[in-house]
Tab-separated table of C-alpha atoms in Angstrom:
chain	number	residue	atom	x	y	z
A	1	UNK	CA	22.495	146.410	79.018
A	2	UNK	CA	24.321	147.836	75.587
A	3	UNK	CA	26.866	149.867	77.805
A	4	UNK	CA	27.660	146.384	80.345
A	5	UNK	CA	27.875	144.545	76.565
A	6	UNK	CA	30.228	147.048	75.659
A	7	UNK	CA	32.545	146.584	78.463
A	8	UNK	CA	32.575	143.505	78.190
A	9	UNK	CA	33.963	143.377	74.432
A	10	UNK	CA	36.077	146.453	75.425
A	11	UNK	CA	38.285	143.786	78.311
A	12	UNK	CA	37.647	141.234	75.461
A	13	UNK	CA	39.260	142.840	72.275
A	14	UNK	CA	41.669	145.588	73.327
A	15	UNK	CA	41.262	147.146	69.996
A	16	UNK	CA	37.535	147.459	70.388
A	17	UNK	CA	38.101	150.321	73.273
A	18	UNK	CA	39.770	152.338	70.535
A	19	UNK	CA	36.877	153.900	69.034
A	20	UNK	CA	38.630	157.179	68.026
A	21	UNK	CA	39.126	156.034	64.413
A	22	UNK	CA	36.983	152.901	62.431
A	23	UNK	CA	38.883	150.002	61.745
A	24	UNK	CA	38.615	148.239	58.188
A	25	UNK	CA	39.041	144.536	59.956
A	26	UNK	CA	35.989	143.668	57.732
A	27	UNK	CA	37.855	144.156	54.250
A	28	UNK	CA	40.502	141.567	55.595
A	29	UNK	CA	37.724	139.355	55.750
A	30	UNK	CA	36.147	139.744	52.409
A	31	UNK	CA	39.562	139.279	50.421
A	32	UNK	CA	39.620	136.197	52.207
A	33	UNK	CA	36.802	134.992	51.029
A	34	UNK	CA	37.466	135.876	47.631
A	35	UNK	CA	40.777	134.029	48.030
A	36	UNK	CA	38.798	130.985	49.128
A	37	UNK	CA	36.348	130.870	46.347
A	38	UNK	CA	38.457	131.197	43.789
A	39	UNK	CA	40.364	128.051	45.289
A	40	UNK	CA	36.825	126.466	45.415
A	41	UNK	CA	36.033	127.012	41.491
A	42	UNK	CA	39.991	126.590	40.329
A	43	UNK	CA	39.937	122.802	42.120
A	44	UNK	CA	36.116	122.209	40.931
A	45	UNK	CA	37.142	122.997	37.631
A	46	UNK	CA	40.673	121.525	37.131
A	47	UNK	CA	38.978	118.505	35.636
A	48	UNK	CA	37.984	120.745	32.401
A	49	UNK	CA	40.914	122.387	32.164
A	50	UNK	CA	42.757	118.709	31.795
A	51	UNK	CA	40.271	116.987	30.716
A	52	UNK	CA	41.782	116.107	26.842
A	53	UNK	CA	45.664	114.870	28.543
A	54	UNK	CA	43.521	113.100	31.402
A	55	UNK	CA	41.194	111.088	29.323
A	56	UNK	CA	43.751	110.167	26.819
A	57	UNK	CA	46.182	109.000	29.589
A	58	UNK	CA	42.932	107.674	32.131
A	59	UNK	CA	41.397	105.806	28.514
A	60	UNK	CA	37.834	107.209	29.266
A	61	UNK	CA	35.311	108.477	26.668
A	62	UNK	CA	33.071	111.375	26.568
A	63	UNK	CA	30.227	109.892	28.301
A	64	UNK	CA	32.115	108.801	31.221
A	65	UNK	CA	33.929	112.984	31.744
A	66	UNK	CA	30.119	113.724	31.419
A	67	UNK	CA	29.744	111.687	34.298
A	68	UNK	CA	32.513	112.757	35.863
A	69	UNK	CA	31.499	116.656	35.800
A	70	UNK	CA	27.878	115.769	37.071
A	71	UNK	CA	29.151	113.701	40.168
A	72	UNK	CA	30.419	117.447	41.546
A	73	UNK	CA	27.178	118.681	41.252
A	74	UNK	CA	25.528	115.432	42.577
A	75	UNK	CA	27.717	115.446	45.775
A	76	UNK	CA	27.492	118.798	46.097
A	77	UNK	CA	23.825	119.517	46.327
A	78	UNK	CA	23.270	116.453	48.414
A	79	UNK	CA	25.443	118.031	50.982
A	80	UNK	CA	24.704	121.257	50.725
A	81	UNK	CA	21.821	121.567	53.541
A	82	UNK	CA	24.081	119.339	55.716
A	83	UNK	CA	26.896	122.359	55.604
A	84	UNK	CA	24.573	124.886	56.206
A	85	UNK	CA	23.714	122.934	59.177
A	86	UNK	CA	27.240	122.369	59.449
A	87	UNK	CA	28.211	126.280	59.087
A	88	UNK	CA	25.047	127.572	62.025
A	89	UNK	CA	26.325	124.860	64.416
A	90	UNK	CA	30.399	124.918	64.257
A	91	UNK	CA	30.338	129.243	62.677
A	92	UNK	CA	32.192	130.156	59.705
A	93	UNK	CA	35.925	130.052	60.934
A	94	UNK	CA	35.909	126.169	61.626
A	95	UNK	CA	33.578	124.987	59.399
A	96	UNK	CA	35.235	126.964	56.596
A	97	UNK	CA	38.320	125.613	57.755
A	98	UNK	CA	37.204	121.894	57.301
A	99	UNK	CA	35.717	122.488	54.145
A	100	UNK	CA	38.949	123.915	52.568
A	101	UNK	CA	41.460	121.028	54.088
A	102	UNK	CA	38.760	118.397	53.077
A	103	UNK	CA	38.013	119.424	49.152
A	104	UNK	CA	41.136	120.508	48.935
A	105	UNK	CA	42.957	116.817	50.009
A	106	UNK	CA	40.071	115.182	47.356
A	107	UNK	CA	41.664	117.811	44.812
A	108	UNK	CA	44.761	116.365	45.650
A	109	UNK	CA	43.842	112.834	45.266
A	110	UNK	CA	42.473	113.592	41.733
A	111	UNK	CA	46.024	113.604	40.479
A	112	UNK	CA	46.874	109.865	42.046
A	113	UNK	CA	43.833	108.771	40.214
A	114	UNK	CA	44.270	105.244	37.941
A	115	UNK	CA	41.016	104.699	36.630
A	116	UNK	CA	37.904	106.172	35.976
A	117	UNK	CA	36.223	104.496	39.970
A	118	UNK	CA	39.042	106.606	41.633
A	119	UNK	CA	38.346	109.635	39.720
A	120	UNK	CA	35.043	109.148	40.611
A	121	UNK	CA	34.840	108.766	44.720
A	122	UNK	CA	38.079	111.880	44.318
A	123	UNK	CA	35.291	113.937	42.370
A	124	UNK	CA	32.080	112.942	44.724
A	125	UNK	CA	34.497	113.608	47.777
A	126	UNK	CA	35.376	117.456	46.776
A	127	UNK	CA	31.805	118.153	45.537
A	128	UNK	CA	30.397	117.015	49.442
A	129	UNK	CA	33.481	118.733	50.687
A	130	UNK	CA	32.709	122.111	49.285
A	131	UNK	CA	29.084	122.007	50.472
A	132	UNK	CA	29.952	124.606	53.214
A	133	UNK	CA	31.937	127.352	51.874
A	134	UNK	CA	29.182	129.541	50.318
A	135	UNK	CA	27.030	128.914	53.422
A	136	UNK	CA	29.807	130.065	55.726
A	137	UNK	CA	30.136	133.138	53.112
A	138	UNK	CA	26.835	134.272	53.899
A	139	UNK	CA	27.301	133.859	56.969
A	140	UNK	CA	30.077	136.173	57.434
A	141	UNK	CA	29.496	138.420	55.022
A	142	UNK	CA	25.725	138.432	57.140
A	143	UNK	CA	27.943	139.027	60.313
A	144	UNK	CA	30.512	141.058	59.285
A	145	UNK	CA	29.038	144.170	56.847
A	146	UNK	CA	26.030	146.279	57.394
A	147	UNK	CA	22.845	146.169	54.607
A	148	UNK	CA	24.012	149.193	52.966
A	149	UNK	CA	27.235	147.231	52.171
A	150	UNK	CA	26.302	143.328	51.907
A	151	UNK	CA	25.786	144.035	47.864
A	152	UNK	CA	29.170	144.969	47.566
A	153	UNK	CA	30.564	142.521	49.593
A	154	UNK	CA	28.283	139.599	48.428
A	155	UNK	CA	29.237	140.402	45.022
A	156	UNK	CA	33.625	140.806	45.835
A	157	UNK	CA	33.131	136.944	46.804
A	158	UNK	CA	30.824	135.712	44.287
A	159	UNK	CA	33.460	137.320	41.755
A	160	UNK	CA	35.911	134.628	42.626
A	161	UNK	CA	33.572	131.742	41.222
A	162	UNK	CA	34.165	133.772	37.624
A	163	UNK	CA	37.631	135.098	37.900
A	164	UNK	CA	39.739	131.939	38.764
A	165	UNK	CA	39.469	130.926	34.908
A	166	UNK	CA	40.994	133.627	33.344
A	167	UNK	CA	43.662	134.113	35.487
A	168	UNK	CA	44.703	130.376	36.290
A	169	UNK	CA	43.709	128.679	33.123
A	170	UNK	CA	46.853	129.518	31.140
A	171	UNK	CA	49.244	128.737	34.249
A	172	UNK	CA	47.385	125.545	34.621
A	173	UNK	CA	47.636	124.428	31.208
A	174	UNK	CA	51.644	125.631	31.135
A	175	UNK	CA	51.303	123.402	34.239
A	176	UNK	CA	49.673	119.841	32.548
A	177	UNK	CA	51.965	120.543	29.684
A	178	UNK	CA	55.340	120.814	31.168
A	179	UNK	CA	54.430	118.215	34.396
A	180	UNK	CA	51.522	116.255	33.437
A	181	UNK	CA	47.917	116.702	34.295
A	182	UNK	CA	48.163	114.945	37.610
A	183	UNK	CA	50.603	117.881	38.940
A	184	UNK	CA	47.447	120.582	38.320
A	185	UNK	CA	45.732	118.691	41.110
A	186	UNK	CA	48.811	118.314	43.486
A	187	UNK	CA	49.672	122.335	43.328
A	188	UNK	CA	45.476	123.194	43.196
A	189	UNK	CA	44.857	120.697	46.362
A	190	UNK	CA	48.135	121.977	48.384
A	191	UNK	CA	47.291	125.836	48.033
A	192	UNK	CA	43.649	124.869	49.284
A	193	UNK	CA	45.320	123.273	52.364
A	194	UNK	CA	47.826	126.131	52.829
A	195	UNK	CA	45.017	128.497	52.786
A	196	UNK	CA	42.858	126.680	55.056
A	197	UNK	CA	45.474	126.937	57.888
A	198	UNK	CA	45.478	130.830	57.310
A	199	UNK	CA	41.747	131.071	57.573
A	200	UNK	CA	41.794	129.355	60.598
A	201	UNK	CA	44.299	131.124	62.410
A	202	UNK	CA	43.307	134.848	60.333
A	203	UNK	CA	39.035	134.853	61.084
A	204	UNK	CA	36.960	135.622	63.865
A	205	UNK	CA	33.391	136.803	63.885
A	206	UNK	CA	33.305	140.331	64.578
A	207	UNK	CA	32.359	140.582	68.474
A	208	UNK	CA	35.499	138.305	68.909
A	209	UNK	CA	38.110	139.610	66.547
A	210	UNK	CA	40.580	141.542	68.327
A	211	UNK	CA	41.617	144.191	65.606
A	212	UNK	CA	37.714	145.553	65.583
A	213	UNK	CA	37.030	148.611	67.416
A	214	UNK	CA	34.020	150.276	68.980
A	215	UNK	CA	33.025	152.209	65.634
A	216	UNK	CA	33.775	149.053	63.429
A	217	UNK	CA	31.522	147.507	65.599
A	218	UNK	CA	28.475	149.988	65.627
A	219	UNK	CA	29.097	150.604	61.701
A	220	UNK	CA	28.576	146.770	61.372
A	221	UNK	CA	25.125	146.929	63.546
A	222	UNK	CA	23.937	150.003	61.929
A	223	UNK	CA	20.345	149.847	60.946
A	224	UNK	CA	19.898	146.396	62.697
A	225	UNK	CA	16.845	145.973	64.066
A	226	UNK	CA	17.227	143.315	66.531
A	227	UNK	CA	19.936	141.685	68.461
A	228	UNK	CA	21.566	138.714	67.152
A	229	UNK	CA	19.580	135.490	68.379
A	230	UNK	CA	22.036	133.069	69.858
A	231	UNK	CA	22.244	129.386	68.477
A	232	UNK	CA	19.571	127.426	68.483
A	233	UNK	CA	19.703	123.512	68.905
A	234	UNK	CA	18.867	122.537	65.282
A	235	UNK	CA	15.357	121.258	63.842
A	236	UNK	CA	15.613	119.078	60.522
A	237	UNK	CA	11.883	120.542	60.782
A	238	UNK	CA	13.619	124.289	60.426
A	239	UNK	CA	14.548	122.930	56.354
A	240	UNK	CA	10.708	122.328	55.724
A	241	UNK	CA	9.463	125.405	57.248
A	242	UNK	CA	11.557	127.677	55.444
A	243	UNK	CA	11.104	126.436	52.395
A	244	UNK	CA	7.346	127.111	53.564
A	245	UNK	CA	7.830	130.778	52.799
A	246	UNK	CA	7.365	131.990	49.007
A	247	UNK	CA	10.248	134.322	48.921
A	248	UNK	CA	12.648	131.465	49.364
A	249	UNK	CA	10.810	129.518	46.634
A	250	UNK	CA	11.195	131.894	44.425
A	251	UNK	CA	14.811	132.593	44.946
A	252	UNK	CA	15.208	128.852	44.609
A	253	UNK	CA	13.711	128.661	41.366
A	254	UNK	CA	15.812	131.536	40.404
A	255	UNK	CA	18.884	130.762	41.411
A	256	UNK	CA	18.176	127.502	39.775
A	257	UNK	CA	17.772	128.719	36.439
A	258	UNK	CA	20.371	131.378	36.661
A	259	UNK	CA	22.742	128.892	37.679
A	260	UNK	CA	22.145	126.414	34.494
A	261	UNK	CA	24.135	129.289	32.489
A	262	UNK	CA	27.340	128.748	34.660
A	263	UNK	CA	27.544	125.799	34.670
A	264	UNK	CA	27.472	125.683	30.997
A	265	UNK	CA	30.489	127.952	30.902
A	266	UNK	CA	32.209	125.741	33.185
A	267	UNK	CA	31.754	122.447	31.703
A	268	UNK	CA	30.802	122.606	28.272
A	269	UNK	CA	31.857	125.784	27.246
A	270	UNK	CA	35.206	124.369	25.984
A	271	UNK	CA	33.916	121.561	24.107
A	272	UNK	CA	31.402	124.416	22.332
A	273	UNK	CA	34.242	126.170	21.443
A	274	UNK	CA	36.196	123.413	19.694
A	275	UNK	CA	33.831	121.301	18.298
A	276	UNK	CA	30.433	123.537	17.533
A	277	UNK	CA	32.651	126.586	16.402
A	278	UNK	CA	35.300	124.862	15.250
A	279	UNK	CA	37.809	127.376	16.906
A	280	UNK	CA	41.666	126.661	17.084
A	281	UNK	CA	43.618	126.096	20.230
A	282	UNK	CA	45.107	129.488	19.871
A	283	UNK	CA	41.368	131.025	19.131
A	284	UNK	CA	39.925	129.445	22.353
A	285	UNK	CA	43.103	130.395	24.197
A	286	UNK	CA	42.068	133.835	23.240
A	287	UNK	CA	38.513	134.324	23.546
A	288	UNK	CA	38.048	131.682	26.883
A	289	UNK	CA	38.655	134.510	29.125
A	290	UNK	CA	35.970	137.180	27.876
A	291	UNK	CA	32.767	135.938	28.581
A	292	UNK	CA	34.417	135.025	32.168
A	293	UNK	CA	35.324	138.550	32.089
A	294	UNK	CA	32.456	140.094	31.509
A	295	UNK	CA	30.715	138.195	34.204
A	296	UNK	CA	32.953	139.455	36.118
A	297	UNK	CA	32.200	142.989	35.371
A	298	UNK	CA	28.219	141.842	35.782
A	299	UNK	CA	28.689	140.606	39.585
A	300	UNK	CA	31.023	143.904	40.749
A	301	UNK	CA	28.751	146.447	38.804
A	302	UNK	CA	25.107	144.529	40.487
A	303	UNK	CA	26.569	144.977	43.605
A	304	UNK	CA	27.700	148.005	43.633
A	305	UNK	CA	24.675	149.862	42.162
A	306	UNK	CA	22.531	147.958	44.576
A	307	UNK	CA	24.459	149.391	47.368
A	308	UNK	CA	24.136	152.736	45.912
A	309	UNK	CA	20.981	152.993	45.478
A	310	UNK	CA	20.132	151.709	48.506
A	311	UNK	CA	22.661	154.517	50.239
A	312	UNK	CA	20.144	157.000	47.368
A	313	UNK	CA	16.850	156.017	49.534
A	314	UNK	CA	15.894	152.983	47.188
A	315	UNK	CA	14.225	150.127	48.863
A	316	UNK	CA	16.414	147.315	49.542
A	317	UNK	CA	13.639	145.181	48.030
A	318	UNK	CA	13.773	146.999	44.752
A	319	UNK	CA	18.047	147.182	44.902
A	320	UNK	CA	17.914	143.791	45.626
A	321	UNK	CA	15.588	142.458	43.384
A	322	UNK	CA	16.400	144.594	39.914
A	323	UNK	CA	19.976	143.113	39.355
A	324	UNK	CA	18.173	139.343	39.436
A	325	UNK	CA	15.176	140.383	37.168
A	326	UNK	CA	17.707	142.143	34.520
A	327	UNK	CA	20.404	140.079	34.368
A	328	UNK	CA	17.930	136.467	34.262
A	329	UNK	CA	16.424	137.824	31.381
A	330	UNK	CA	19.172	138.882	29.389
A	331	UNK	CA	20.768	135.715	30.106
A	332	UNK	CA	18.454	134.559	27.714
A	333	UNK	CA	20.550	135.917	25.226
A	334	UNK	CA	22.433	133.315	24.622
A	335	UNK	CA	20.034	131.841	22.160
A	336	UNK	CA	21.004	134.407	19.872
A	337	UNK	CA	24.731	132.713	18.631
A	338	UNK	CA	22.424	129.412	17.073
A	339	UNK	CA	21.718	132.357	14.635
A	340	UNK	CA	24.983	133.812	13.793
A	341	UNK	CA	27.859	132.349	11.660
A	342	UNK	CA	31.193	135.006	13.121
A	343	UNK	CA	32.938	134.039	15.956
A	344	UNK	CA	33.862	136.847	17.032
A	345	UNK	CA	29.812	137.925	17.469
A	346	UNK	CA	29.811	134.308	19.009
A	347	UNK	CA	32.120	135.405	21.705
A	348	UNK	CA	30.091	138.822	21.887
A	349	UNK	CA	26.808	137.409	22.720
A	350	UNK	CA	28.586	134.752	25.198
A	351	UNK	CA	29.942	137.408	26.699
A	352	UNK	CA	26.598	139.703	27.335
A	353	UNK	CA	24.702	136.391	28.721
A	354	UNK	CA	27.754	135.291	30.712
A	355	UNK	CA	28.063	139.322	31.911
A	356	UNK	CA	24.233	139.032	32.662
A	357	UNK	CA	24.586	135.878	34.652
A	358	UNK	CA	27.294	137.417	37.003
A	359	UNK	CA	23.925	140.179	37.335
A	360	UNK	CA	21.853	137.633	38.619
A	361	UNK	CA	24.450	136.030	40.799
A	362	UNK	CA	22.866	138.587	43.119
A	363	UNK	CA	20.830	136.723	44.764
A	364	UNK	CA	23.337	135.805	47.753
A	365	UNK	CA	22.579	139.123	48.769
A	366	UNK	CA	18.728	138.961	48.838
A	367	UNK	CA	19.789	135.610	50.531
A	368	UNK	CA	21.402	137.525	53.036
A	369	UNK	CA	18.583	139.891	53.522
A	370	UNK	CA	15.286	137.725	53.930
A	371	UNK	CA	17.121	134.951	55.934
A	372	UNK	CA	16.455	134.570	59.654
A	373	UNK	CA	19.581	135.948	61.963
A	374	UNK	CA	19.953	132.416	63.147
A	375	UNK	CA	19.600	130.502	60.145
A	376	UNK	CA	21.462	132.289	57.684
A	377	UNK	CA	23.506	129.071	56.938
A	378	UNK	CA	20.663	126.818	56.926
A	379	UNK	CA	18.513	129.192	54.539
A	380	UNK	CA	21.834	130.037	52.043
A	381	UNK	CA	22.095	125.843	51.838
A	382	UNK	CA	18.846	125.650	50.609
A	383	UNK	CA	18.822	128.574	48.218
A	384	UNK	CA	22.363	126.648	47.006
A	385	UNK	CA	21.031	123.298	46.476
A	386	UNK	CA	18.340	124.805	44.411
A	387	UNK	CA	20.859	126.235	42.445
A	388	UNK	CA	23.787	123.707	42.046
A	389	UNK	CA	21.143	121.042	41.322
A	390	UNK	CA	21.950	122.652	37.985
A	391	UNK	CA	25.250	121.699	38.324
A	392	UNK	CA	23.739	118.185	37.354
A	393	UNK	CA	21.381	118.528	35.303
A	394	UNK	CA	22.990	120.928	32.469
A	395	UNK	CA	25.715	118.708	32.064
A	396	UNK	CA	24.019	115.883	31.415
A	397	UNK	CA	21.440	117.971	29.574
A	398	UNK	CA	23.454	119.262	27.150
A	399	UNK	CA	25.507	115.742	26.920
A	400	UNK	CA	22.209	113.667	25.828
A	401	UNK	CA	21.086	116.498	23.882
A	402	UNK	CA	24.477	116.586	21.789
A	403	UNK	CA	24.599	113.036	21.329
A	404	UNK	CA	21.287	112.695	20.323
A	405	UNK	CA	20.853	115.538	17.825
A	406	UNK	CA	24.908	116.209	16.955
A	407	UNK	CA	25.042	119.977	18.034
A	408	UNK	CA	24.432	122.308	20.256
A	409	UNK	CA	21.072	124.313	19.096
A	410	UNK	CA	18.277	122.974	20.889
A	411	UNK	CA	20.792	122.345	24.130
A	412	UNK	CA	21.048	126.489	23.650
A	413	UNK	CA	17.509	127.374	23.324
A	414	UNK	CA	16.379	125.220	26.179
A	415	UNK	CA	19.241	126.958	28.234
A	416	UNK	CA	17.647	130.587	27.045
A	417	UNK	CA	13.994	128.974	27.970
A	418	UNK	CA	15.287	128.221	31.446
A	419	UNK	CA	16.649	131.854	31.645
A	420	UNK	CA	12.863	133.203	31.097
A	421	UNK	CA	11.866	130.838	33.296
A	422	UNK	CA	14.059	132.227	36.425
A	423	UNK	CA	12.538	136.121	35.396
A	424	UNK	CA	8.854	135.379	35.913
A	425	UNK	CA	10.123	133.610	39.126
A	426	UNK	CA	12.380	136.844	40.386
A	427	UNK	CA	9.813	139.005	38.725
A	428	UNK	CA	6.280	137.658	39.808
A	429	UNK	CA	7.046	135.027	42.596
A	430	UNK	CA	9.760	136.551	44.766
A	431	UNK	CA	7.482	139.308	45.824
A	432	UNK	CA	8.294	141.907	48.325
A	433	UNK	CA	12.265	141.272	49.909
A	434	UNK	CA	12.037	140.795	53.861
A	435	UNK	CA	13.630	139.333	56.711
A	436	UNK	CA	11.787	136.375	57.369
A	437	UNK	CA	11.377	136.427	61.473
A	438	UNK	CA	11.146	132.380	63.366
């Protein structure tokens, strides 16, 4: 059976007869997806990054951009277990497509906005929009690199969500100054739909890409222990059952309260800055970019010890499972600046919780290991709803909390509560890390 399979893909993919040498197809693909999520957290946060020229031209207060940056979140989680579905049914290379060409047109629209109702539908329209995109990256990643690599991989992707802002938030300011703010969402939205063309024409999964070869191919497999189930027709039912399971519970919770802290940092961070530190232009300018930085250092150095000691004998449940537990609770750091008066140790503590987020942004990859073959969509929508519900909540959290008490301590603690929270669900609920078989 394996040597008529192999044939097969041999008269398939020309390439894949080549087995002299392993082909690398499977980097192209991750530095795709890193393209693509940075384009998904650039466009989701242009609104921040304009938000002072846009609400003085747009004449909306504080409440309403409050509003504004929860209706992502809203739209997105909403539609997040419809583009799993969306991702198992269609596979990553069209429904990734779609997603791109679809948030990135309600990007686009952002900057023809009049009034705070257009603004609105424009920002509910690229929240449902981006629903699929980390679905389909599970997916592929799933597809496309072996356990002893997914770590790496998962976290090369996940690094675009934290290093779009340091490396696009100067251009796009230069941008709003020197064109307007409605030009930021014209260039962001038309590089999304650029991209999307290249995705579609670029991917394949793996057993149909032509430039993977015979050892690519086995390298891939290696240490599978069962074949790849074919589609299934899907059962709403499927959502229910999973969430059934306590490992997926757990990583829910988890993901949930390890989210709250980026979302902070993408919303309200700013406003912190400004008006609780009372930081010049110039100052925030400066010191923006480190925390993002060293979650970006968090994410790269998770995955990569995870993958090495996994390649050292570890247990993938252990590799898997240490990066969440550490970097949850030292997220919790962040209480810790309602107790200093420098702003440079402000930035330094921001920085350690922010790097100890992009830790805990590992769970994609335990994602990717207890999900069923054929549901790996479905089951990385779920753990993502959990997660981005946060991407409600916090702002408007932190918004009543503000208003009601005029700063941002007790907003802060309950953020660092919320951390300890996700660590005795990682630590205690999550239990032993295995693929969960339908």
């Amino acid at each position: 059976m394996k040597v008529v399979e192999e044939q097969t893909l041999a008269a398939r993919n020309p390439a894949y007869a080549d087995s002299t040498k392993r082909t690398r197809v499977r980097y192209v693909v991750l530095s795709m997806l890193l393209v693509a999520t940075i384009l998904n957290y650039v466009d989701r946060s242009a609104l921040g990054i304009v938000a002072p020229s846009l609400s003085k031209s747009l004449s909306l207060n504080k409440m309403q951009m409050g509003e504004l940056f929860a209706a992502f979140g809203f739209a997105y989680s909403i539609a997040l277990v419809p583009g799993g579905v969306l991702t198992d049914v269609l596979g990553s290379r069209l429904a990734y497509a779609l997603s791109l060409v679809g948030w990135s047109f309600a990007t686009l629209t952002q900057g023809l906005a009049t009034g705070y109702h257009m603004l609105l539908g424009s920002r509910l329209a690229t929240g449902a929009m981006e629903a699929p995109a980390f679905p389909s990256n599970a997916r592929a990643v799933t597809l496309w690199f072996p356990a002893r690599e997914r770590g790496f991989a998962t976290s090369v992707y996940v690094m675009g969500q934290y290093i779009g802002t340091p490396l696009f938030t100067g251009l796009l300011l230069w941008i709003s100054a020197a064109y307007g703010w409605r030009t930021v969402f014209f260039v962001t939205g038309g590089f999304g739909i650029l991209f999307s063309l290249i995705w579609y024409w670029v991917y394949r999964d793996p057993h149909r890409h032509a430039g993977v070869n015979a050892a690519e191919m086995e390298y891939i497999n290696e240490g599978s222990t069962a074949a790849r189930k074919p589609r299934e027709k899907f059962d709403w039912r499927m959502a229910l059952k999973l969430l059934s399971y306590r490992q997926i519970l757990a990583i829910c919770l988890g993901k949930f309260c390890n989210n709250t802290l980026l979302v902070f940092f993408t919303t309200w961070f700013m406003t912190y800055l400004i008006e609780a530190r009372h930081m010049s232009m110039i100052k925030v300018g400066i010191f923006q970019a480190l925390p993002f930085i060293g979650a970006t250092i968090g994410i790269l150095a998770a995955g990569s010890l995870s993958d090495f000691f996994i390649r050292r004998g570890v247990s993938i449940s252990t590799a898997r499972k240490a990066p969440l537990i550490i970097g949850t609770l030292l997220g919790a750091s962040i209480v810790l600046v309602n107790f200093v008066e420098s702003n440079e140790v402000v930035i330094a503590i921001l920085t350690v919780a922010f790097f100890a987020q992009g830790v805990g942004s590992m769970s994609w990859a335990a994602v990717s290991e207890i999900a069923p073959r054929q549901y790996v969509g479905l089951t990385s929508s779920i753990t993502s709803l959990a997660a981005n519900i946060a991407g409600v909540t916090t702002p408007l959290m932190i918004g009543y909390i503000t208003q009601h008490t005029g700063h941002f301590y007790w907003a802060l603690n309950l953020m660092g509560a919320i951390c300890l929270l996700g660590t005795l669900s990682y630590s205690v609920l999550l239990g032993k890390l295995s693929r969960i078989e339908l």
